[in-house]
Coordinates of C-alpha atoms in Angstrom, one line a residue:
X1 CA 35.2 45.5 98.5
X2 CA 32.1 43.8 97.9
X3 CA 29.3 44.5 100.1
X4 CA 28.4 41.6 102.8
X5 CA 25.4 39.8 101.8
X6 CA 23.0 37.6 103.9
X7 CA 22.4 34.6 101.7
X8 CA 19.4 32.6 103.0
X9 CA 19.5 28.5 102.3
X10 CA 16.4 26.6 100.5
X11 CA 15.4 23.7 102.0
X12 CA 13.1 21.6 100.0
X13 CA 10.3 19.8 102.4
X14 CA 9.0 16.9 100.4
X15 CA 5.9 15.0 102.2
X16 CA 5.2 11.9 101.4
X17 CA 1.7 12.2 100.0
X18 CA -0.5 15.5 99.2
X19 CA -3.8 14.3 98.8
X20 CA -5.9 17.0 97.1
X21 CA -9.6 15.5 97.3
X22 CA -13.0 16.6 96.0
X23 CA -11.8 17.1 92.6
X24 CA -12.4 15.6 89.5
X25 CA -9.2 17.4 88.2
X26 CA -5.8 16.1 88.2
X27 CA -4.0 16.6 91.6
X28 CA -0.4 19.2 91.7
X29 CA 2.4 18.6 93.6
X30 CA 2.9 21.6 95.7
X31 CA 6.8 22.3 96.7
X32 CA 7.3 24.7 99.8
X33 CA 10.6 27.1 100.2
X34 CA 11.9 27.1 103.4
X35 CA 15.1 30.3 103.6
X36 CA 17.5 29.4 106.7
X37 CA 20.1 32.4 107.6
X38 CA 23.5 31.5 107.2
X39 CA 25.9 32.8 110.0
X40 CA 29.6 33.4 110.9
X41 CA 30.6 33.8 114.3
X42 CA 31.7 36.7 115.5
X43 CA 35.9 37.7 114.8
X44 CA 38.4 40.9 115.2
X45 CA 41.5 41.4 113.9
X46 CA 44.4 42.2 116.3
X47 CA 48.3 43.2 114.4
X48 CA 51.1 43.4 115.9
X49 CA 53.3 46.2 114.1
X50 CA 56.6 46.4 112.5
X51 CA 58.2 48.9 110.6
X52 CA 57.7 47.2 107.0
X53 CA 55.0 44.8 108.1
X54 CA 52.5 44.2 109.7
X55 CA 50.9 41.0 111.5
X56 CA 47.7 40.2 111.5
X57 CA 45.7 37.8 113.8
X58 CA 41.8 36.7 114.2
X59 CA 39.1 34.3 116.1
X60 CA 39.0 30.8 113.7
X61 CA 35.8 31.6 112.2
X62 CA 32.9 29.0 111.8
X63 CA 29.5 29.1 110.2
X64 CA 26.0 27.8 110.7
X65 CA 26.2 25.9 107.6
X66 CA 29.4 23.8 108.7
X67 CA 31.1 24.4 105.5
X68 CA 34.5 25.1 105.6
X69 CA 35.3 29.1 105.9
X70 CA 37.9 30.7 104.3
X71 CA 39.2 34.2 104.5
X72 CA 40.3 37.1 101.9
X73 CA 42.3 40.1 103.1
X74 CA 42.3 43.6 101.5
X75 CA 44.7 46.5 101.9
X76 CA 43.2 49.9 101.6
X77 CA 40.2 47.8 99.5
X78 CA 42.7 46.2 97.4
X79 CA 43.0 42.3 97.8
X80 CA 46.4 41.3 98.9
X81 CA 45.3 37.5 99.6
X82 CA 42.2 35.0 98.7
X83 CA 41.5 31.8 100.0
X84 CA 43.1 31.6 103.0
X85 CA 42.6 28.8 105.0
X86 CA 44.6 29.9 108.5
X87 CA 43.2 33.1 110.6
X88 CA 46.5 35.0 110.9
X89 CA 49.0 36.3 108.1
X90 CA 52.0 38.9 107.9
X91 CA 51.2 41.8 105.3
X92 CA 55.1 42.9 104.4
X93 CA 57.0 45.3 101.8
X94 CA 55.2 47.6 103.7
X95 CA 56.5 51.8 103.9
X96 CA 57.2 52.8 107.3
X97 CA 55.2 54.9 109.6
X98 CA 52.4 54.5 107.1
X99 CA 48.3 53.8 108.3
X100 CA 46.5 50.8 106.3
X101 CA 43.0 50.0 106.6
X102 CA 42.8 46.0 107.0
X103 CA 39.8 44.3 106.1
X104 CA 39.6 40.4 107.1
X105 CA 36.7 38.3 104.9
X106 CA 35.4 35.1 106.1
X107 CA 33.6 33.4 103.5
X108 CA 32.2 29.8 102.9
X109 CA 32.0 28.0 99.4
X110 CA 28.9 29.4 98.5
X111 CA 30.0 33.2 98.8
X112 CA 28.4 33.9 102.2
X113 CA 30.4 35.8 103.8
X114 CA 31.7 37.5 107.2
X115 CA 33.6 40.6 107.6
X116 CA 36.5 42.4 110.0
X117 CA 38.1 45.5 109.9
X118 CA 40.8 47.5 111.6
X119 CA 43.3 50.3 110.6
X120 CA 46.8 49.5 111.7
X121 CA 50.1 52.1 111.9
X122 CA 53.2 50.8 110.6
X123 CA 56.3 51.5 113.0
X124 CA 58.5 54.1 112.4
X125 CA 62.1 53.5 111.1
X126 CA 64.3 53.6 114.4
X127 CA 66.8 56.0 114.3
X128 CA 70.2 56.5 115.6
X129 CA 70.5 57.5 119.5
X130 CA 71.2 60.6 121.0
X131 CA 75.3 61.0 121.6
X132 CA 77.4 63.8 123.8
X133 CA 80.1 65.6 122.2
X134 CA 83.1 67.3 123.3
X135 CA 85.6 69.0 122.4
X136 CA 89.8 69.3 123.3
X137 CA 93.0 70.9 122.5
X138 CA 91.7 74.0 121.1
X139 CA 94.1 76.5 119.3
X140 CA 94.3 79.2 117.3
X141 CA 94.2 77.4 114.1
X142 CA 92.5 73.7 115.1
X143 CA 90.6 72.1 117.6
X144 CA 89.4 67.8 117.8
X145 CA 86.5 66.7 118.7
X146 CA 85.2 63.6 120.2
X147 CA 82.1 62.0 120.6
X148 CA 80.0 58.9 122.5
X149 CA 78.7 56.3 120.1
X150 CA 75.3 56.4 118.7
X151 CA 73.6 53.0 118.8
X152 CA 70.4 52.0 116.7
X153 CA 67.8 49.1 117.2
X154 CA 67.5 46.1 114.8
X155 CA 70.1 48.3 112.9
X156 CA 73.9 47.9 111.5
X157 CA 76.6 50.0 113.1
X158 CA 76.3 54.1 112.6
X159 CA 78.0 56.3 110.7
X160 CA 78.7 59.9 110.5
X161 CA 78.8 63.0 108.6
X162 CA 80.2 66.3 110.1
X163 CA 79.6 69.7 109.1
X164 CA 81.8 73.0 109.2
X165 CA 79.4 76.3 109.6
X166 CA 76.7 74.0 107.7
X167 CA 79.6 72.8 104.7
X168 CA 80.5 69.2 105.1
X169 CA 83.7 68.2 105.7
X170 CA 84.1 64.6 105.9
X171 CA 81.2 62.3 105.5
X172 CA 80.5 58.0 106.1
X173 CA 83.2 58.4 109.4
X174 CA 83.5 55.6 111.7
X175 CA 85.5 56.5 114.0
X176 CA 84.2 59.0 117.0
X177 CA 86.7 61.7 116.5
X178 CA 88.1 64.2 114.1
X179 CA 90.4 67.1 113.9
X180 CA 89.8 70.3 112.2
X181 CA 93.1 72.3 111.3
X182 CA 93.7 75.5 109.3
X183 CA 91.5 77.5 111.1
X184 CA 91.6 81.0 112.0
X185 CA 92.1 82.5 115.4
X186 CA 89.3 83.9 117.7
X187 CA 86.6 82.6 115.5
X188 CA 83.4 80.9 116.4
X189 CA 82.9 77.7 114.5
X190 CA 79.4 75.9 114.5
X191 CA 79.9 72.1 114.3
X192 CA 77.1 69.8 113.3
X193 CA 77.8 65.8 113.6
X194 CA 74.9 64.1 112.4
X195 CA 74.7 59.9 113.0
X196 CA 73.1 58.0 110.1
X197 CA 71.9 54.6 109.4
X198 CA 72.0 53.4 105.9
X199 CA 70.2 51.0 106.6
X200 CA 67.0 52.8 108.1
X201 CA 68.0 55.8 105.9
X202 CA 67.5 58.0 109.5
X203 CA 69.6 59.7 111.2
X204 CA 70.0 61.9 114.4
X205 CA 72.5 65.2 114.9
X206 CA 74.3 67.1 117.6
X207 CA 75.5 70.4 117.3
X208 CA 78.5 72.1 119.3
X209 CA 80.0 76.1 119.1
X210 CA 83.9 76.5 119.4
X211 CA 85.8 79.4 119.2
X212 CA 89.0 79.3 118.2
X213 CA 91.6 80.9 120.4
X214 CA 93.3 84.5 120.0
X215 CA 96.5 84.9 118.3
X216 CA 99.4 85.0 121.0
X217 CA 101.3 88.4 120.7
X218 CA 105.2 89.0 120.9
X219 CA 105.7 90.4 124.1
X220 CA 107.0 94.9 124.5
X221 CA 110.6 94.8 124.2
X222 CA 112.4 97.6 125.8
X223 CA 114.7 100.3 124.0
X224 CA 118.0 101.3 124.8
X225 CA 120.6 103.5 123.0
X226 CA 124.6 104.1 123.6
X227 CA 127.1 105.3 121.4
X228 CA 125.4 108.5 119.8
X229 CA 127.7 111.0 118.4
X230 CA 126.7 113.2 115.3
X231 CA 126.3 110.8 112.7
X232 CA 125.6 107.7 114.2
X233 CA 124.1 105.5 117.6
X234 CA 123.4 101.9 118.6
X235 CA 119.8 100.7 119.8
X236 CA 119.5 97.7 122.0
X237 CA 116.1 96.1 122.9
X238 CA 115.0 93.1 125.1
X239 CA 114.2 90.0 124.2
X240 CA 110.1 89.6 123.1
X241 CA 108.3 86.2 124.0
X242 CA 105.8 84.9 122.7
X243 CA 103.3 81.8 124.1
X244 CA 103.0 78.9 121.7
X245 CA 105.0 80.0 119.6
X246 CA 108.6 79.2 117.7
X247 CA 109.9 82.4 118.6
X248 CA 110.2 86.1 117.6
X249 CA 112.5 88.1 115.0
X250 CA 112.8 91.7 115.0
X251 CA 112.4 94.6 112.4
X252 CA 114.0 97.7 112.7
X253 CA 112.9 101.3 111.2
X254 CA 114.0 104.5 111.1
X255 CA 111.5 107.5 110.9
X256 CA 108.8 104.7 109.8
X257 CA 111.1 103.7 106.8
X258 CA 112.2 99.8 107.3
X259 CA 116.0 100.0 107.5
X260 CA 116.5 96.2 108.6
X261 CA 113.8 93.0 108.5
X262 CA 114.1 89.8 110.2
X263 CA 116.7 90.3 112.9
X264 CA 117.1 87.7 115.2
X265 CA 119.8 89.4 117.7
X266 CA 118.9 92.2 119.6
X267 CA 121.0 95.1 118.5
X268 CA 121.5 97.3 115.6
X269 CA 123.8 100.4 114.5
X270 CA 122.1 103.1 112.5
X271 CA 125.4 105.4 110.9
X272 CA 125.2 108.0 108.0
X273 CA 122.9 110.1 110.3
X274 CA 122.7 114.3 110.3
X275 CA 124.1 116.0 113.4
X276 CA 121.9 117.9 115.4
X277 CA 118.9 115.2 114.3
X278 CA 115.8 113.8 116.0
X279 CA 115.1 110.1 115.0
X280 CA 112.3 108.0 115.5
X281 CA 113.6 104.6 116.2
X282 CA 110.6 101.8 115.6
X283 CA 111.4 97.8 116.8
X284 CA 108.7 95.3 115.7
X285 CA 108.7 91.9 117.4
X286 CA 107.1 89.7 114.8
X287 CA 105.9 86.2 115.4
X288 CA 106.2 84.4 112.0
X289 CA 104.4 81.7 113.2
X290 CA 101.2 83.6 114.2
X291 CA 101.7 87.1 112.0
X292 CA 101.2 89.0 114.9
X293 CA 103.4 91.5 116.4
X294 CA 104.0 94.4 119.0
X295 CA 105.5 98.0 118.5
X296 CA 107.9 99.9 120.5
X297 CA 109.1 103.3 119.9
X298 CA 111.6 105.6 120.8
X299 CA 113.4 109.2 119.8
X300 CA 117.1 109.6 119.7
X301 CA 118.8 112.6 118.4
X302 CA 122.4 112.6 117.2
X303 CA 125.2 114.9 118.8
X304 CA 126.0 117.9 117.6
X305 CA 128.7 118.4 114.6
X306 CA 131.8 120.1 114.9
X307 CA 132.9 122.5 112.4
X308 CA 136.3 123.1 110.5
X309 CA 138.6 125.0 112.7
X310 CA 139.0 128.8 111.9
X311 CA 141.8 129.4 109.5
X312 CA 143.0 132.8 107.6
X313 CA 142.9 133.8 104.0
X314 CA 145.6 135.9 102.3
X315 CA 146.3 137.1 98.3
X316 CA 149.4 137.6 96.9
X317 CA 151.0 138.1 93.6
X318 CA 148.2 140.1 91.8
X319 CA 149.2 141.0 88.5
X320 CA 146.6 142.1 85.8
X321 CA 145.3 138.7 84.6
X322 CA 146.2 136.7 87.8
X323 CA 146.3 136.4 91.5
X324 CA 147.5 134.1 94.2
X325 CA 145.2 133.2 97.6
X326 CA 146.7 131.6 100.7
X327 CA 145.0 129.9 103.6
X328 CA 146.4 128.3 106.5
X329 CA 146.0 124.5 108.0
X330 CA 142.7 123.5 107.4
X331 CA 141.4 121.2 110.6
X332 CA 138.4 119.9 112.8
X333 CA 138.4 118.7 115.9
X334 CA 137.1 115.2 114.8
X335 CA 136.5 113.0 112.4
X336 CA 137.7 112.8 109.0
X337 CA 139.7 115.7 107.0
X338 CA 138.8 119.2 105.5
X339 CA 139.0 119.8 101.9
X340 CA 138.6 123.5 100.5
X341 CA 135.9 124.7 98.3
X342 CA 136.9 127.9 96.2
X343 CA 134.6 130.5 94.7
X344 CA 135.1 133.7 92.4
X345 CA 132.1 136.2 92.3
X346 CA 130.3 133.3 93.8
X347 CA 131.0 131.3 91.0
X348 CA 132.4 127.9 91.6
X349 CA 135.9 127.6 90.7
X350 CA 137.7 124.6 92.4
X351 CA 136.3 122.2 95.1
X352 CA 137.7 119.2 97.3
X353 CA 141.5 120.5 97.3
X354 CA 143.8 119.5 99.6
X355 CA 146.5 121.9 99.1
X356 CA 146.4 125.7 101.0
X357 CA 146.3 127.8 97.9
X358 CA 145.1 128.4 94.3
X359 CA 145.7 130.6 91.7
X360 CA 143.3 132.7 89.5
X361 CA 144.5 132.8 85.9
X362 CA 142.9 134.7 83.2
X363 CA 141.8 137.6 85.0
X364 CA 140.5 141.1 83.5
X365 CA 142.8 143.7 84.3
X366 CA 141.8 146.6 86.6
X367 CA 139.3 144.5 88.4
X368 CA 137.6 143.8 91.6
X369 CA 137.6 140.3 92.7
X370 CA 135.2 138.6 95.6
X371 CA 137.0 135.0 96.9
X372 CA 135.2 132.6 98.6
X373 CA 137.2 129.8 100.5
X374 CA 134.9 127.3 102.0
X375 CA 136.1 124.6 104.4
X376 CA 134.3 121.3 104.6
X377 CA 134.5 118.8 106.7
X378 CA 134.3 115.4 105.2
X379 CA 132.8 113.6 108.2
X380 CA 130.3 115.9 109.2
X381 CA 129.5 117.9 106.0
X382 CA 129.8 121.0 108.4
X383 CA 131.4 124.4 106.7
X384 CA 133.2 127.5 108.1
X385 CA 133.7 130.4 105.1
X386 CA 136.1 132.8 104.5
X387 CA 135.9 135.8 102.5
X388 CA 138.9 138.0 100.8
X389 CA 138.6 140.6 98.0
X390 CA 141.4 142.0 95.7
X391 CA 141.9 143.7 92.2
X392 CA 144.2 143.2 89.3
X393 CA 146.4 145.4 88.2
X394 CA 145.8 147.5 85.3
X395 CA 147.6 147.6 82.0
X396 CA 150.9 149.4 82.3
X397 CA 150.1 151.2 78.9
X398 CA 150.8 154.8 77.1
X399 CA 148.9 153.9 74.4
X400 CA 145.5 156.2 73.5
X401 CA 143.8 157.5 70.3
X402 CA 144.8 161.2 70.2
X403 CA 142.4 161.9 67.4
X404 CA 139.9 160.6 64.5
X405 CA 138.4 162.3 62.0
X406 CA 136.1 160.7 59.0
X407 CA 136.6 162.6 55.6
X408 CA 133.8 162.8 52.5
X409 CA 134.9 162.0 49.3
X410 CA 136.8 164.7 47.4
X411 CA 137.1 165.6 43.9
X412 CA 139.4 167.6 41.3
X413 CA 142.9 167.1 40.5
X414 CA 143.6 165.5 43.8
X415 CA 140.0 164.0 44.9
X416 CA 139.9 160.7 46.7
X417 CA 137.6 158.3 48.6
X418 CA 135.8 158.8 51.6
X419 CA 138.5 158.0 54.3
X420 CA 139.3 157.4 58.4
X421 CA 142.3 159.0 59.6
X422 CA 143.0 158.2 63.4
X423 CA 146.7 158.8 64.9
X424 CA 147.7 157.4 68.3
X425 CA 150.6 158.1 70.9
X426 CA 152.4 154.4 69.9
X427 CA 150.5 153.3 66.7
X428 CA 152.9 150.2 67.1
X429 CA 150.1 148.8 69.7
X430 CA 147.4 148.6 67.1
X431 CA 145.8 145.3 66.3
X432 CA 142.5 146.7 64.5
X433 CA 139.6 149.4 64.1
X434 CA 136.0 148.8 64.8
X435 CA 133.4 151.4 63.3
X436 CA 130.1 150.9 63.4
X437 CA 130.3 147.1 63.8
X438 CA 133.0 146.6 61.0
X439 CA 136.2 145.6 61.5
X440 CA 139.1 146.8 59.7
X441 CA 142.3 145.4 59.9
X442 CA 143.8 147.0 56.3
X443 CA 144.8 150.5 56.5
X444 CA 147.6 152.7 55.5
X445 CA 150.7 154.7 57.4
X446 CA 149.5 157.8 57.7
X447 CA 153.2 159.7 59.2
X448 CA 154.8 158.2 62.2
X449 CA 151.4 158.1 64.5
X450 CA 148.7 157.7 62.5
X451 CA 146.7 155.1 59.8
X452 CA 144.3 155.7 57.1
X453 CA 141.4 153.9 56.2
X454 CA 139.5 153.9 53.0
X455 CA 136.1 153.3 53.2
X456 CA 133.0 153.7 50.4
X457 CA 130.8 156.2 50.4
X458 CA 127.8 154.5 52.6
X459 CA 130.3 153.4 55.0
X460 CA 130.6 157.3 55.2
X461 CA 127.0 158.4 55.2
X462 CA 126.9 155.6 58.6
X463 CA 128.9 156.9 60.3
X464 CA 128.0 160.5 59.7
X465 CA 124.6 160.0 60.3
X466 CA 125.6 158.0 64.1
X467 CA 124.1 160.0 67.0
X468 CA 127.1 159.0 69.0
X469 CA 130.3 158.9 66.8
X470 CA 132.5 156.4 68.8
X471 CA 135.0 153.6 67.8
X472 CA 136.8 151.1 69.1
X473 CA 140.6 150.5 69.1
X474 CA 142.1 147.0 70.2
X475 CA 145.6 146.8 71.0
X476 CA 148.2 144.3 72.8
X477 CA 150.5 145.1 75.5
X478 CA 153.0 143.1 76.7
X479 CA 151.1 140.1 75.4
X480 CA 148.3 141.1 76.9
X481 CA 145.2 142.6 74.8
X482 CA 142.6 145.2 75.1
X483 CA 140.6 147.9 73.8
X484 CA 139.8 151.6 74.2
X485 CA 137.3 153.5 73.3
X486 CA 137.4 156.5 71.4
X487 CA 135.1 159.6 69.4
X488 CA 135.6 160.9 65.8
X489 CA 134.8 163.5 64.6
X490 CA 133.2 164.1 60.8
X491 CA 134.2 166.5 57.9

């Protein structure tokens, strides 16, 4: 701003006559300069302040001069008005909360001028009042809260913005509740609400911790069990309860493996179970509602199984490639039938019959023979053996090489090939040779009980050279064949 000056006024004093004398020179006119301080009375400025404005007020100013004062106002040494005839004004559009240094010119027509000054706080935007929340009907998954209004001065109505663990949720409400679902149980939840004005662009907050409740549990049910016998038994368990809640189903396991899910009586029947068996019986009351649940456990072991009912084992009719076994009435005092299971040499031969005897066909003659008769139960899968031993007869035969004897080649008037001659006690029998591997089937009559066998000359160096000179005759007997072993002898 310019700087205040003190401006003197010049008053010309013109007498009448100046008579200079004693001079033969021309008389001057002498002019005298009179300065006469100009003042302003004394003025302060008082404001009244607003938030955007400010108003200003001052003492009517007058000056020694009587001109007519006027007054220029500057803003933080800017000029917001000149000329202004009237000693008060409202300074506006101004920022809130915000310090200006006023400064109030009085000045007359000729530039004298006066000067006031004051610094002046603009009012702070009011904000939104202080409101009480509460909260109500608090779950495991929701909760509502409510809360008093919030009022503001020289304001339009308040709205508000709520915030989940510091995330808002819902923003610009007007009303002065809210409900917050989908939660999860037995958590603290920090709720912020803040009120705002648009208007004002302030706002005040409230804050408010809620936990959540815990997740109701089914109640303990209580485990009972009747009907056990060796394969089977019937659990029953109490009704579970649960608070809040639309009710409780049931799953069943046995030895931790679920055998039934989602029951919603209060019995079940476990069958297809091994005699002489502990069980772990598990119930789970489940609350579908809340996915919570409670365990009870208990053991149960089945009964005992009874076994097949001793019986006796007999042969008959053993012949030299069969036999005939006999066993009596196969039964159990229970459950369910007995089948029999029959072995040779612990080999399986039949299983499951129902009838009380089998016979062995195709049989070596002259041979012993371990049977096994196993009867099973078919309820229970329990056993009870028998054991019987015979042997087939052997072949009712006469028949045996009586000798053998392999011959060189020969030469001269009556030479020949290198030949085999074997005779038996009932050459009829004979089916083939075997010598050294080789089979022979051709041969000649050699007499009533004996064949010859031509064979070339390696054949013969073989069989000469063999450590053990054996061969083997095969024969049938009363439809029935076999073999017997035999040494030859070399020329």
């Amino acid at each position: 701003m310019k700087d205040i000056k003190l401006f003197k006024v010049l008053f010309l004093v013109f007498p009448f006559f100046l008579i200079l004398s004693c001079s033969d020179d021309d008389e001057e006119e002498v002019t005298e300069e009179i300065i006469e301080e100009v003042i302003f009375t004394d003025y302060t400025i008082t404001a009244i302040s607003n938030v955007n404005s400010i108003e200003l007020d001052w003492e009517d100013v007058t000056v020694s001069n009587k001109q007519k004062v006027t007054y220029d106002i500057y803003v933080d040494q800017v000029l917001k008005v000149a000329d202004l005839t009237v000693s008060n004004y409202i300074l506006e559009n101004l920022s809130a909360d915000t310090e200006y240094n006023i400064e109030v010119v009085a000045k007359d027509k000729n530039d004298n001028n006066g000067l006031a000054k004051g610094t002046f706080r603009t009012n702070i935007n009011p904000s939104p009042s202080e409101f009480v929340v509460t909260s109500k009907d608090i779950t495991t998954s929701e909760f509502t809260l409510n809360w008093t209004p919030s009022i503001i001065e020289g304001g339009d109505s308040v709205s508000y913005d709520i915030y989940l663990n510091n995330i808002l949720v819902v923003s610009d409400l007007d009303a002065l509740s809210y409900v917050f679902k989908g939660l999860d149980a037995e958590t603290i939840y920090n709720i912020k609400i803040t009120a705002k004005s648009n208007e004002f662009q302030t706002t005040s907050s409230e804050s408010i911790e809620i936990t959540t409740l815990v997740k109701p549990v089914p109640s303990l049910v209580e485990i009972t069990f009747k009907d056990v016998t060796s394969t089977e038994f019937t659990i029953e368990w109490t009704q579970s309860n649960i608070d809040g809640g639309e009710g409780v189903v049931y799953d069943v396991y046995l030895d931790d493996v679920m055998i039934a899910s989602g029951l919603d009586v209060f019995t079940y029947t476990f069958t297809n179970l091994n005699a002489s068996n502990k069980y772990s019986v598990k119930v789970i009351a489940k609350s579908n509602e809340f996915e919570t649940i409670s365990t009870q456990s208990i053991e149960i072991e089945t009964n005992s199984a009874p076994s097949p009912n001793d019986f006796t084992l007999t042969s008959s009719n053993i012949q030299t490639e069969s036999a005939s076994i006999l066993w009596s009435s196969l039964t159990i005092d229970g459950e369910g039938g007995v089948l029999a299971d029959v072995y040779i040499n612990d080999s399986e031969e039949s299983v499951g019959l129902t009838s009380s005897g089998y016979v062995f066909t195709g049989l070596t003659p002259n041979t012993n023979y371990i049977i096994k008769v196993i009867a099973r139960s078919t309820e229970y899968g329990t056993t009870l053996q028998k054991e019987i031993t015979f042997k087939t007869e052997p072949l009712p035969t006469t028949f045996e090489v009586t000798s053998a004897t392999v011959s060189p080649r020969t030469t001269g008037t009556f030479g020949s090939a290198p030949r085999v001659l074997i005779r038996f006690s009932d050459r009829s029998l004979l089916d083939n040779i075997e010598l050294n591997g080789t089979t022979y089937s051709s041969y000649t009559f050699a007499g009533s009980d004996g064949i010859m066998i031509l064979i070339s000359d390696d054949e013969y160096n073989t069989l000469n050279n063999k450590a053990v000179k054996e061969g083997i005759a095969n024969f049938s007997e009363n439809g029935v064949s076999s073999s017997i072993v035999f040494s030859y002898t070399v020329d």
